Coordinates of C-alpha atoms and ligand atoms in Angstrom, one line a residue:
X1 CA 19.0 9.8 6.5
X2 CA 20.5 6.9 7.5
X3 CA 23.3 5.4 5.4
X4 CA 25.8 2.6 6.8
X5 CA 24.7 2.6 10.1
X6 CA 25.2 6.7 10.6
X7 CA 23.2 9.6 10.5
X8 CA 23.5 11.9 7.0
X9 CA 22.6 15.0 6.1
X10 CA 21.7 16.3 2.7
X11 CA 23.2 19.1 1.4
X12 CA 20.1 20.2 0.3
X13 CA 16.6 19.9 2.6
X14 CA 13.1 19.2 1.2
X15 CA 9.8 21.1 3.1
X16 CA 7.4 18.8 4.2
X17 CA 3.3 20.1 4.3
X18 CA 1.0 19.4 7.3
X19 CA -2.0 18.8 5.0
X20 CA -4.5 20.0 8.1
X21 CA -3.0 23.5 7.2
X22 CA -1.5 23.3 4.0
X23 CA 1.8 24.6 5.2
X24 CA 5.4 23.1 5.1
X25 CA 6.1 22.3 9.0
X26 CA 9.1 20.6 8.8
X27 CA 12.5 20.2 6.5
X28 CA 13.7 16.4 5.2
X29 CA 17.2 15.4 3.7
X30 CA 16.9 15.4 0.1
X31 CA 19.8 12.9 -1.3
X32 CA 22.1 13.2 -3.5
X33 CA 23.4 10.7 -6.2
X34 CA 26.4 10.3 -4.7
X35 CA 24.8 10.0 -1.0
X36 CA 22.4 7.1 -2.9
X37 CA 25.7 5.3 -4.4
X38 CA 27.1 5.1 -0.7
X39 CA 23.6 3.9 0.6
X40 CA 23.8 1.3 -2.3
X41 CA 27.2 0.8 -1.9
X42 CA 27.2 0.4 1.9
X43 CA 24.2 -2.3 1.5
X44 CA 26.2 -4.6 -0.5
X45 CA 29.1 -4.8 1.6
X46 CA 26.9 -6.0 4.2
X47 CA 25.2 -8.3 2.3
X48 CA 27.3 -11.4 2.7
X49 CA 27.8 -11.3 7.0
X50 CA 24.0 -10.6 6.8
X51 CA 22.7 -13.5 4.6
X52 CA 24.8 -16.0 6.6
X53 CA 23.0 -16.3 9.7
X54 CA 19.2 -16.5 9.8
X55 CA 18.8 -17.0 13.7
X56 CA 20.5 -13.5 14.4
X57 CA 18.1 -12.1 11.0
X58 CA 15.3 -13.6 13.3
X59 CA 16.5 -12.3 16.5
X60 CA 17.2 -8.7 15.2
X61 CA 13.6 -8.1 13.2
X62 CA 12.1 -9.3 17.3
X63 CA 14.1 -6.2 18.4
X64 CA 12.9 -3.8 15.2
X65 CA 9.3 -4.9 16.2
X66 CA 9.7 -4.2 20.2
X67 CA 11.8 -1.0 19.5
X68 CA 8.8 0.4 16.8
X69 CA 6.2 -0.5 19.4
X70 CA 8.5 1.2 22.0
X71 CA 8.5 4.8 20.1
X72 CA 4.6 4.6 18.7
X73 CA 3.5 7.2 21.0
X74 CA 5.9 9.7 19.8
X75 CA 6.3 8.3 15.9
X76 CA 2.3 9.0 15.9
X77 CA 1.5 12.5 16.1
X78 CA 4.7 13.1 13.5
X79 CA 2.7 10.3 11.1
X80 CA -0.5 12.3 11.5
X81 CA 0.7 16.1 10.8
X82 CA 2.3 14.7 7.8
X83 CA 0.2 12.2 6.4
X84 CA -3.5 13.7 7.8
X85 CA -5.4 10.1 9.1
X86 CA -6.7 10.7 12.8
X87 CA -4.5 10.0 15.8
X88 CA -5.8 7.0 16.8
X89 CA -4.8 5.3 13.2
X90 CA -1.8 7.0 12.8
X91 CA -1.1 4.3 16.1
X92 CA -2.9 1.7 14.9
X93 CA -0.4 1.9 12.0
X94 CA 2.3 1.8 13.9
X95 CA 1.3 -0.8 16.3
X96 CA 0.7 -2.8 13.5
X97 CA 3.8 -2.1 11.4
X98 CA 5.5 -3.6 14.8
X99 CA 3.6 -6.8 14.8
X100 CA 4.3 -7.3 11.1
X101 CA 8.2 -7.5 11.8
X102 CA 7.2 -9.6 15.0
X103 CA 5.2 -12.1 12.5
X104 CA 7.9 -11.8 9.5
X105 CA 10.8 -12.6 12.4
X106 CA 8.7 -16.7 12.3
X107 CA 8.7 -17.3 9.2
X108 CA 10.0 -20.5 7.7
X109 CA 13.2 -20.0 5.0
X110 CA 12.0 -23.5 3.0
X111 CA 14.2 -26.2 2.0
X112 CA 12.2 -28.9 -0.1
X113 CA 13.8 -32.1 -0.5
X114 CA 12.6 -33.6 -4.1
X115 CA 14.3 -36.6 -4.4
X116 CA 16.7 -38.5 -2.0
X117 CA 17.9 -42.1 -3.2
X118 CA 20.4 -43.8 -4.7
X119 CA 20.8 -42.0 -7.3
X120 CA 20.9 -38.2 -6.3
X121 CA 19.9 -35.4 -3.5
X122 CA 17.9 -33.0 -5.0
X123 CA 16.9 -30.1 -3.1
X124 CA 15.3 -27.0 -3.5
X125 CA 16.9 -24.0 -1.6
X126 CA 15.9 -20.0 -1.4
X127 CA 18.8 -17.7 -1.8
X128 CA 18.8 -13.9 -1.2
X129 CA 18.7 -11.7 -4.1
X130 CA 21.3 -9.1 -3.1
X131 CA 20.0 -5.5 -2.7
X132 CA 16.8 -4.5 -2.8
X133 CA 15.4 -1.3 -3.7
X134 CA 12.3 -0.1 -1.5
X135 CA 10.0 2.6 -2.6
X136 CA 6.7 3.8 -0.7
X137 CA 3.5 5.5 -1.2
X138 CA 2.1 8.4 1.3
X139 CA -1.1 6.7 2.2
X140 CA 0.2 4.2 4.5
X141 CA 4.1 5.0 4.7
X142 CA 5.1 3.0 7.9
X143 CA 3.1 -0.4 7.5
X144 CA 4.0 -0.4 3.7
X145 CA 7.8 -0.3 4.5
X146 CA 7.8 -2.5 6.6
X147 CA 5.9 -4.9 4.4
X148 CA 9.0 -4.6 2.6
X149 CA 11.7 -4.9 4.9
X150 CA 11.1 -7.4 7.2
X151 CA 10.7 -9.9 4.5
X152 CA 13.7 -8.4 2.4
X153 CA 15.9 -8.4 5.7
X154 CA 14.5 -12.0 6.9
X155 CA 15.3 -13.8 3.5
X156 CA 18.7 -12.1 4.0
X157 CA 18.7 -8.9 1.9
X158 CA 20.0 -5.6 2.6
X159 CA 17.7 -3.0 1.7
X160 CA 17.9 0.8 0.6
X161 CA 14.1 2.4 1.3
X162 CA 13.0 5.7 0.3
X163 CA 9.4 6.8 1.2
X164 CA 7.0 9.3 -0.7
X165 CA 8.3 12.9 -0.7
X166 CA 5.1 13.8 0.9
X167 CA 5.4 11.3 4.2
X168 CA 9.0 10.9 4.7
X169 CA 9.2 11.4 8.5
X170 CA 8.2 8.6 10.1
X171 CA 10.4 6.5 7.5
X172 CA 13.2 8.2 8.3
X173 CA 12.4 8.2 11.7
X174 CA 12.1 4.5 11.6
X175 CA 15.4 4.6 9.9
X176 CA 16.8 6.1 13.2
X177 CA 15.5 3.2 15.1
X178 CA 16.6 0.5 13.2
X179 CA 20.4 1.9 13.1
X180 CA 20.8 1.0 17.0
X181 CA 19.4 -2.5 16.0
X182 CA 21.1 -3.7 12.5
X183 CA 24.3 -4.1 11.6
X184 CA 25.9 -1.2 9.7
X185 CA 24.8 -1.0 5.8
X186 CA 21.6 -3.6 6.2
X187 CA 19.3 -1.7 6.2
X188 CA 19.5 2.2 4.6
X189 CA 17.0 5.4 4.7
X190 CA 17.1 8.1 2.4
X191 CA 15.1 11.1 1.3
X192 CA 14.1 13.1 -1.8
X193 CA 11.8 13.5 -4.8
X194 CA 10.7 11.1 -7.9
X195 CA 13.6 11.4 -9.1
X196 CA 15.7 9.5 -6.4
X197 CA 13.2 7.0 -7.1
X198 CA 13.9 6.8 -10.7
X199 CA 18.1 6.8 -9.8
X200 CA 17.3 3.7 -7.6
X201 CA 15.6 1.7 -9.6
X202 CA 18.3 2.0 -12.6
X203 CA 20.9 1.8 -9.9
X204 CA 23.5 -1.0 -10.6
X205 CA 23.8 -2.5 -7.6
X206 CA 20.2 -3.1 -6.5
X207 CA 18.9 -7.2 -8.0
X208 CA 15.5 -6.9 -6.6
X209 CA 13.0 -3.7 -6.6
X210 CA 10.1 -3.2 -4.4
X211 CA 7.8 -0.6 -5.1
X212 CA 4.1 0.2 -3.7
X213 CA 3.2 3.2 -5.8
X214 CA 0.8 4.1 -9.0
X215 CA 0.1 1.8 -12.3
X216 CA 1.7 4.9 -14.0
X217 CA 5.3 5.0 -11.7
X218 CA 4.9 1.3 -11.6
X219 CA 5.5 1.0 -15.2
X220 CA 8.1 2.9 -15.5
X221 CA 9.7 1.0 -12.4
X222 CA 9.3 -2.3 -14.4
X223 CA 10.6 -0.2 -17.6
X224 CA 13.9 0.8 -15.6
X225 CA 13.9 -3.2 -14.5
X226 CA 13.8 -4.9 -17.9
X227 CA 17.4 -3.4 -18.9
X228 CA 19.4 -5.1 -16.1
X229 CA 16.9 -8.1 -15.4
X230 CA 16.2 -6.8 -12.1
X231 CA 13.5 -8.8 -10.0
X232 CA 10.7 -6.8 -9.0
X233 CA 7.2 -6.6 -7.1
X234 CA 5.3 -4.0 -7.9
X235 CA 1.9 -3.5 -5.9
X236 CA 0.2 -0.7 -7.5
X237 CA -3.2 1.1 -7.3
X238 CA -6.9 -0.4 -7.8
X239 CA -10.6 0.8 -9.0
X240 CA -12.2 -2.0 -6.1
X241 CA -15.8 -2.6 -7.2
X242 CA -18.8 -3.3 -4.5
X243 CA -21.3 -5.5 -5.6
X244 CA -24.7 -6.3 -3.8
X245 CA -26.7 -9.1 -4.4
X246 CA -30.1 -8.6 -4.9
X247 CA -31.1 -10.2 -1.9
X248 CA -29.1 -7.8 0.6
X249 CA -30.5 -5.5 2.7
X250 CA -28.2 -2.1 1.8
X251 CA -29.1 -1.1 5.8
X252 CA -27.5 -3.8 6.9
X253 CA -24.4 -3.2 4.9
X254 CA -24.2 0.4 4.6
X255 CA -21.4 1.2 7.4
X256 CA -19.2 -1.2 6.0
X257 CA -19.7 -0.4 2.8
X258 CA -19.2 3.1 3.9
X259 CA -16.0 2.7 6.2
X260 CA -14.5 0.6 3.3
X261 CA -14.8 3.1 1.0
X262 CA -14.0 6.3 3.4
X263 CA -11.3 5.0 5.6
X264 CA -8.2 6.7 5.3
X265 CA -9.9 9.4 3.9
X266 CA -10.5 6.9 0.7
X267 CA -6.7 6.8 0.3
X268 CA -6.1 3.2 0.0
X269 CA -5.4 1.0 -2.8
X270 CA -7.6 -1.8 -1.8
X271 CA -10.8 0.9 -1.0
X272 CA -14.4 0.8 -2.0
X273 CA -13.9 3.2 -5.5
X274 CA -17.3 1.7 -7.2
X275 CA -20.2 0.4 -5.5
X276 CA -22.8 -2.2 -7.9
X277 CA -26.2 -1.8 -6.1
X278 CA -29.2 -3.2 -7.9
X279 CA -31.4 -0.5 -9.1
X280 CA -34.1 -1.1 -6.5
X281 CA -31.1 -0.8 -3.9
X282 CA -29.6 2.4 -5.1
X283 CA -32.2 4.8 -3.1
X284 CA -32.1 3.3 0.5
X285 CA -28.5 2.9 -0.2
X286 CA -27.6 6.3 -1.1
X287 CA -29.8 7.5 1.9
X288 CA -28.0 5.1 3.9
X289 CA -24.6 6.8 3.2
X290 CA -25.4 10.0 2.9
X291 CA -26.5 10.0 6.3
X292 CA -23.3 8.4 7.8
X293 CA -21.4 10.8 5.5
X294 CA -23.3 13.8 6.9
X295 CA -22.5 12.6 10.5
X296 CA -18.6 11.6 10.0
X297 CA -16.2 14.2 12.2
X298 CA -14.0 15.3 9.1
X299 CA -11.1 17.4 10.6
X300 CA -7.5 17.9 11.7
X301 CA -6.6 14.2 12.7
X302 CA -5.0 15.8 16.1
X303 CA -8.5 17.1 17.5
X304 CA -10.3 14.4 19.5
X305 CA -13.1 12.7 18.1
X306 CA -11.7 13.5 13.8
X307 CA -12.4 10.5 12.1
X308 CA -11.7 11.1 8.6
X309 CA -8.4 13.6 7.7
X310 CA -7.5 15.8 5.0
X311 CA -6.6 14.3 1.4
X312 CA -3.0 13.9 1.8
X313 CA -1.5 16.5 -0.7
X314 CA -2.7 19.0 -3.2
X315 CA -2.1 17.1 -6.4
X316 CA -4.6 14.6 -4.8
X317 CA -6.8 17.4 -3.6
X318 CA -7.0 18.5 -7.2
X319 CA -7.6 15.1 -8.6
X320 CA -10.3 14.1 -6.4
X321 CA -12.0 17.8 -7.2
X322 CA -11.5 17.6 -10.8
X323 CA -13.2 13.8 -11.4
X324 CA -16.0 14.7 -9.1
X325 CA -16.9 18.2 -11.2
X326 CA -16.7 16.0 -14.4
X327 CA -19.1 14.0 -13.3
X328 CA -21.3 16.6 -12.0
X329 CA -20.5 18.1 -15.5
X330 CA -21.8 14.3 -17.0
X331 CA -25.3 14.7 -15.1
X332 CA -24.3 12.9 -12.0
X333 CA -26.1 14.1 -8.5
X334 CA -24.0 14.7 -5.8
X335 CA -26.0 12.8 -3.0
X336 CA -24.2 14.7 -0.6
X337 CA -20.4 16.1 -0.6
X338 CA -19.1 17.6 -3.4
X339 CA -16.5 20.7 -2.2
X340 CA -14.4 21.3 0.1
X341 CA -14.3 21.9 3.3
X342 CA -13.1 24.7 5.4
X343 CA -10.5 27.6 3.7
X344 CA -6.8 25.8 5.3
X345 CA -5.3 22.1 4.2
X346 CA -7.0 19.8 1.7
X347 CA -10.1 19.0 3.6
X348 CA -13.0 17.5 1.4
X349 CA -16.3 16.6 2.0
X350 CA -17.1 13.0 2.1
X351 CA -18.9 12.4 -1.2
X352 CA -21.4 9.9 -2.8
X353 CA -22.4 10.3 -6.4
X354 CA -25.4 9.0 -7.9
X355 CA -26.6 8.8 -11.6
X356 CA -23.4 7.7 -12.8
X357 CA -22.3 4.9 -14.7
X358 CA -19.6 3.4 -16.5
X359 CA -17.9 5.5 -19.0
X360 CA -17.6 8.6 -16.5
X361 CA -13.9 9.2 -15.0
X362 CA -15.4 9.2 -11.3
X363 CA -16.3 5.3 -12.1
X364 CA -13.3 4.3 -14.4
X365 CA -10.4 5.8 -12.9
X366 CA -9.3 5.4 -9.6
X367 CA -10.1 8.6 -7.2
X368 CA -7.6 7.6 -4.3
X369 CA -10.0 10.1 -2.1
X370 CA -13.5 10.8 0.0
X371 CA -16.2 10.3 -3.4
X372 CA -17.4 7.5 -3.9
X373 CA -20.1 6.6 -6.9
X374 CA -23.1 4.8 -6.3
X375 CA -24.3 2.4 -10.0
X376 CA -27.4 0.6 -10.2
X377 CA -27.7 -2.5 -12.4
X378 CA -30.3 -5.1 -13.0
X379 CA -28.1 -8.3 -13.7
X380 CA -26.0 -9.4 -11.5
X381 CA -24.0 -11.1 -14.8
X382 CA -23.8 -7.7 -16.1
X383 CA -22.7 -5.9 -13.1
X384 CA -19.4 -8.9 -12.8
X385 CA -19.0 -7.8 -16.5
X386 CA -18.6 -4.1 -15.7
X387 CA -16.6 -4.4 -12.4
X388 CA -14.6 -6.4 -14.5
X389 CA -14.0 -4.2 -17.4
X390 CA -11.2 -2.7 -16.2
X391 CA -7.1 -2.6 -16.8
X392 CA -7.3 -3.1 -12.9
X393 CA -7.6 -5.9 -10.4
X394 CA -6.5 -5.4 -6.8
X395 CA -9.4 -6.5 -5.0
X396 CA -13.4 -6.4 -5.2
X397 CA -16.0 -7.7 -3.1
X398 CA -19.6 -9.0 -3.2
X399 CA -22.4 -8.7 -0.2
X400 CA -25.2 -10.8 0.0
X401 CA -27.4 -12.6 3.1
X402 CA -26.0 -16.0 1.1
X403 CA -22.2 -16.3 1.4
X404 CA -22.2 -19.4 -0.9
X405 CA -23.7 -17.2 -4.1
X406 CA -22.1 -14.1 -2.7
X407 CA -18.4 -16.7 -2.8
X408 CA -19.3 -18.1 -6.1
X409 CA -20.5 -14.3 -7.7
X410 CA -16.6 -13.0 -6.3
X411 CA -14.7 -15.8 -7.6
X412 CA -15.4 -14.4 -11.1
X413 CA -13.8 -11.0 -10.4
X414 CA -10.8 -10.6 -12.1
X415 CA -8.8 -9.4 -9.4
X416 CA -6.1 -10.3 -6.8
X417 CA -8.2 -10.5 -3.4
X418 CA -11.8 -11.2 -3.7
X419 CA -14.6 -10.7 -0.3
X420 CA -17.2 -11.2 0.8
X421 CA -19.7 -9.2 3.0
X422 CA -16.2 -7.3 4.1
X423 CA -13.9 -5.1 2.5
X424 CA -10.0 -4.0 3.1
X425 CA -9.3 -7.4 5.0
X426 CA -5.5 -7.6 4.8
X427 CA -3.5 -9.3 7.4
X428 CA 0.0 -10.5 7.7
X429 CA -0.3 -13.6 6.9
X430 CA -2.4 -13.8 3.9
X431 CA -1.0 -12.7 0.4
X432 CA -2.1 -9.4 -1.1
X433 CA -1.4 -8.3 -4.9
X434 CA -3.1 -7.5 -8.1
X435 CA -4.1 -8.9 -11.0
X436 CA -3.9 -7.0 -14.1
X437 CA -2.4 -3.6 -14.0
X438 CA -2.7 -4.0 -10.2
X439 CA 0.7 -5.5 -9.6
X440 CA 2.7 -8.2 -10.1
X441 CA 3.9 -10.9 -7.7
X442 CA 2.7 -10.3 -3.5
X443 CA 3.5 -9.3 -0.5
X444 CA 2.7 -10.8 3.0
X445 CA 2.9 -14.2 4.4
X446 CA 5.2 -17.3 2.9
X447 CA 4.2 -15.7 -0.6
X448 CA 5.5 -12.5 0.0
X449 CA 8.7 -13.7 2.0
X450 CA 9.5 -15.9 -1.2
X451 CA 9.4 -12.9 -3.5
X452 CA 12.4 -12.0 -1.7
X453 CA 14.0 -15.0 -2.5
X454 CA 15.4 -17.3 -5.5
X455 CA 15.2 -20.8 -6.4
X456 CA 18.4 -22.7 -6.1
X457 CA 18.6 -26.4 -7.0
X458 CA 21.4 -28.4 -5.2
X459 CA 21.5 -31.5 -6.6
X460 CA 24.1 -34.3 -4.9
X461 CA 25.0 -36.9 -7.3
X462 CA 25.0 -40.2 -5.4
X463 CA 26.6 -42.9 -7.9
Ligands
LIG501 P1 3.4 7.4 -7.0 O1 3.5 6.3 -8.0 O2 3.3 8.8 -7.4 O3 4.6 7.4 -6.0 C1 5.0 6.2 -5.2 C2 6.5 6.3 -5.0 O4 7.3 6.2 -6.2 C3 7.0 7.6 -4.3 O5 8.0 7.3 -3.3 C4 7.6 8.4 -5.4 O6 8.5 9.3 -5.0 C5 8.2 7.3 -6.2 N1 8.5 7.6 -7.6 C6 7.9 8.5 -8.4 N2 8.4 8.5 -9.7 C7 9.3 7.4 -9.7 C8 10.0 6.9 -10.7 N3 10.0 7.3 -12.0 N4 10.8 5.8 -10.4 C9 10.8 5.3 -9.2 N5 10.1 5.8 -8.1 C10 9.3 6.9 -8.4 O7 2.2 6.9 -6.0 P2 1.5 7.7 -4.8 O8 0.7 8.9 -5.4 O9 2.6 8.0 -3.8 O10 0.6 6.6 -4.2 C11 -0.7 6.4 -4.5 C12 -0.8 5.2 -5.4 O11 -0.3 4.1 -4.8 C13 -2.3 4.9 -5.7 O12 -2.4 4.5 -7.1 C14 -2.5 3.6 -4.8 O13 -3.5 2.8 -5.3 C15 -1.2 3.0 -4.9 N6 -1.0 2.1 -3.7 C16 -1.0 0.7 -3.9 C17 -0.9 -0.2 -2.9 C18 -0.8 -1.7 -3.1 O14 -0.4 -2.4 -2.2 N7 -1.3 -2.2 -4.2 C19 -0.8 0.3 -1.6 C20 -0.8 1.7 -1.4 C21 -0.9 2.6 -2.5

């Protein structure tokens, strides 16, 4: 771990599964409380040297995004065995988690000036909060800490992360880098089970908690908030409905709709988990994605060629198998998919479900893995109704040959990010959160960086 600029052990190790074979293939740090109170403890010393001088804050998150870049090629294969996605991706998130800190580094720290006469100086600054508490999911555990910290450590926070139990490597890892680049105690890296989670976020000395994560953790995270007032941003999971306008043809949409849904082996928040086709849609549809399904490479994402991995873990694995036998249990059809694959790891088949509609688990809940239900409607009106009747609202896209109808028919989802003819489009500068049960405040861009922040007003009397 790393803890005030140094390297820490635990006194205790936790095992760490390859989900490609199902067996632990390496040993993490798991912390103690006392370890987390020096991580804690260590973070707010440095907070005041660290909030003082934004250039250097600027200058040092360059150097995080160059070093990151630096070590991709040997951060990847460690990111694959322990998270599952293909090779390739496990670089793309890398790559990407660098040019995140290199966009954060030029952002603007606002100063607003609201009034400036006779009378007074009034203006509006943005303060750090303090500490902030960082806590990560397994699907994406580089790119999502980093959404974290180079905001938190821009603004002029000090941060303690810890990532998902499951994918704690790279994190730590990345923990490792950063110590050569930050000051001592800015930014701290530590290791162990839900429970270290739960000691952080009712720790004393964090004021701000940052936590990517489920609608069921997250409300506990804004539970442990509430008694000290702590600020948070929670960014939790989604149930991302598809809709197609009449007028589409599904051919012509199919392998987005498809690698929208199935990228990441479906483990993403912001993923296909419901498609709305018109009735007369459904069977060319279905036949559309069956067939790319069918021809995916589903593997071990260290073999050439894999393009979709193992589910991540076995309480996953068990999820996704249990929501897609109750709906073969409801009367659904199981287009294609349906079991797993292979006798090692958490390998399942890509699956799309047909005759299924609202009121079945597969559609309501979210499956955060490679099944994906297929629901025909007849008016449009009443498909918006039912994508909408949900405690969640991450994202949710419409797809139609007419991007005006298709923009008008997506501005009445209820939901945080809303596309059209695309799906999963998330970049650094544009904000991404949830409505509803989704989340609450964003990450990304100026929005994001300001979540990091407070409002002070300075206001200079003048006579
Ligand atoms: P999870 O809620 O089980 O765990 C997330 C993190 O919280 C882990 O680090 C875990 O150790 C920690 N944790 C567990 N119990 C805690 C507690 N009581 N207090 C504090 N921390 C605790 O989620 P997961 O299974 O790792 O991730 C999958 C979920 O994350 C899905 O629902 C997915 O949609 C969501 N997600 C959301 C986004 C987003 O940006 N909205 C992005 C990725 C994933």
């Amino acid at each position: 771990m790393t803890i005030d600029g140094k390297a820490v052990r635990g006194e205790k190790q936790l095992g760490v599964i390859n989900p490609a074979t199902g067996a632990v293939f390496a040993q993490v740090p798991e912390c103690t409380r006392a370890q987390l109170d020096e991580a804690m403890n260590a973070a707010a010393r440095a907070f005041p040297a660290w909030s003082r001088d934004l250039a250097q804050r600027r200058r040092v998150l360059q150097e995080c995004g160059a070093a990151l870049q630096a070590r991709s090629e040997g951060l990847a294969p460690l990111l694959t065995q322990e998270q599952g996605k293909p090779l390739q991706k496990a670089t793309q998130e890398i790559m990407g988690a660098a040019m995140w800190f290199q966009y954060t580094a030029g952002l603007e720290i606002p100063v607003e000036v609201l009034q400036d006469d006779a009378l007074a100086r009034i203006e509006i600054r943005r303060r750090p909060l303090g500490v902030v508490a960082a806590i990560t999911p397994w699907n994406y555990p580089l790119i999502l800490a980093v959404w974290k910290i180079a905001p938190s450590l821009l603004a002029g926070n000090t941060v303690v992360l810890k990532p998902s139990p499951f994918t704690p490597i790279n994190t730590l890892v990345l923990g490792e880098i950063l110590r050569d680049i930050v000051p001592p105690g800015v930014i701290n890296v530590v290791s162990g089970g839900d429970e270290l989670g739960a000691w952080m976020t009712s720790h004393p000395v964090p004021r701000k908690l940052s936590f990517t994560g489920s609608v069921s953790t997250g409300k506990k995270v804004a539970a442990a908030a509430a008694s000290d007032l702590k600020r948070m941003t929670l960014e939790l999971g989604g149930n991302d409905p598809a809709i197609l306008l009449p007028d589409v043809d599904p051919k012509t949409v199919a392998t987005k709709i498809f690698w929208g849904a199935f990228e990441n082996c479906g483990q993403i928040c912001s993923a296909i988990k419901r498609v709305y086709a018109h009735e007369k849609q459904v069977g060319p549809l279905v036949e559309e994605l069956t067939t790319l399904a069918r021809s995916v490479k589903v593997g071990d994402g260290m073999e050439a060629g894999t393009q979709i991995g193992p589910i991540n873990n076995e309480p996953q694995f068990r999820r996704v198998t249990e929501l897609v036998e109750d709906a073969k249990k409801r009367g659904a059809k199981i287009a294609t998919g349906g079991k797993r694959l292979g006798e090692r790891g958490y390998f399942y088949e890509p699956t799309i479900v047909t005759g299924i509609s609202d009121g079945v688990r597969l559609v309501d809940e979210e499956q955060f893995g490679p099944a994906l239900p297929v629901i025909p409607y007849t008016d449009v009106d009443d498909a918006v109704r039912r994508a909408n009747a949900t405690h969640y609202g991450l994202s949710g896209s419409v797809w139609s040959s007419d991007p005006e109808r298709a923009t008008e028919v997506a501005s009445q989802l209820e939901c945080g990010s809303a596309w059209v003819n695309q799906h999963l489009a998330v970049a650094p500068n544009v904000p991404f959160g949830g409505a509803k049960w989704s989340g609450i405040g964003v990450e990304n861009g100026p929005w994001g960086l300001l979540g990091f922040t407070e409002i002070q007003v300075v206001n200079v009397a003048r006579s």
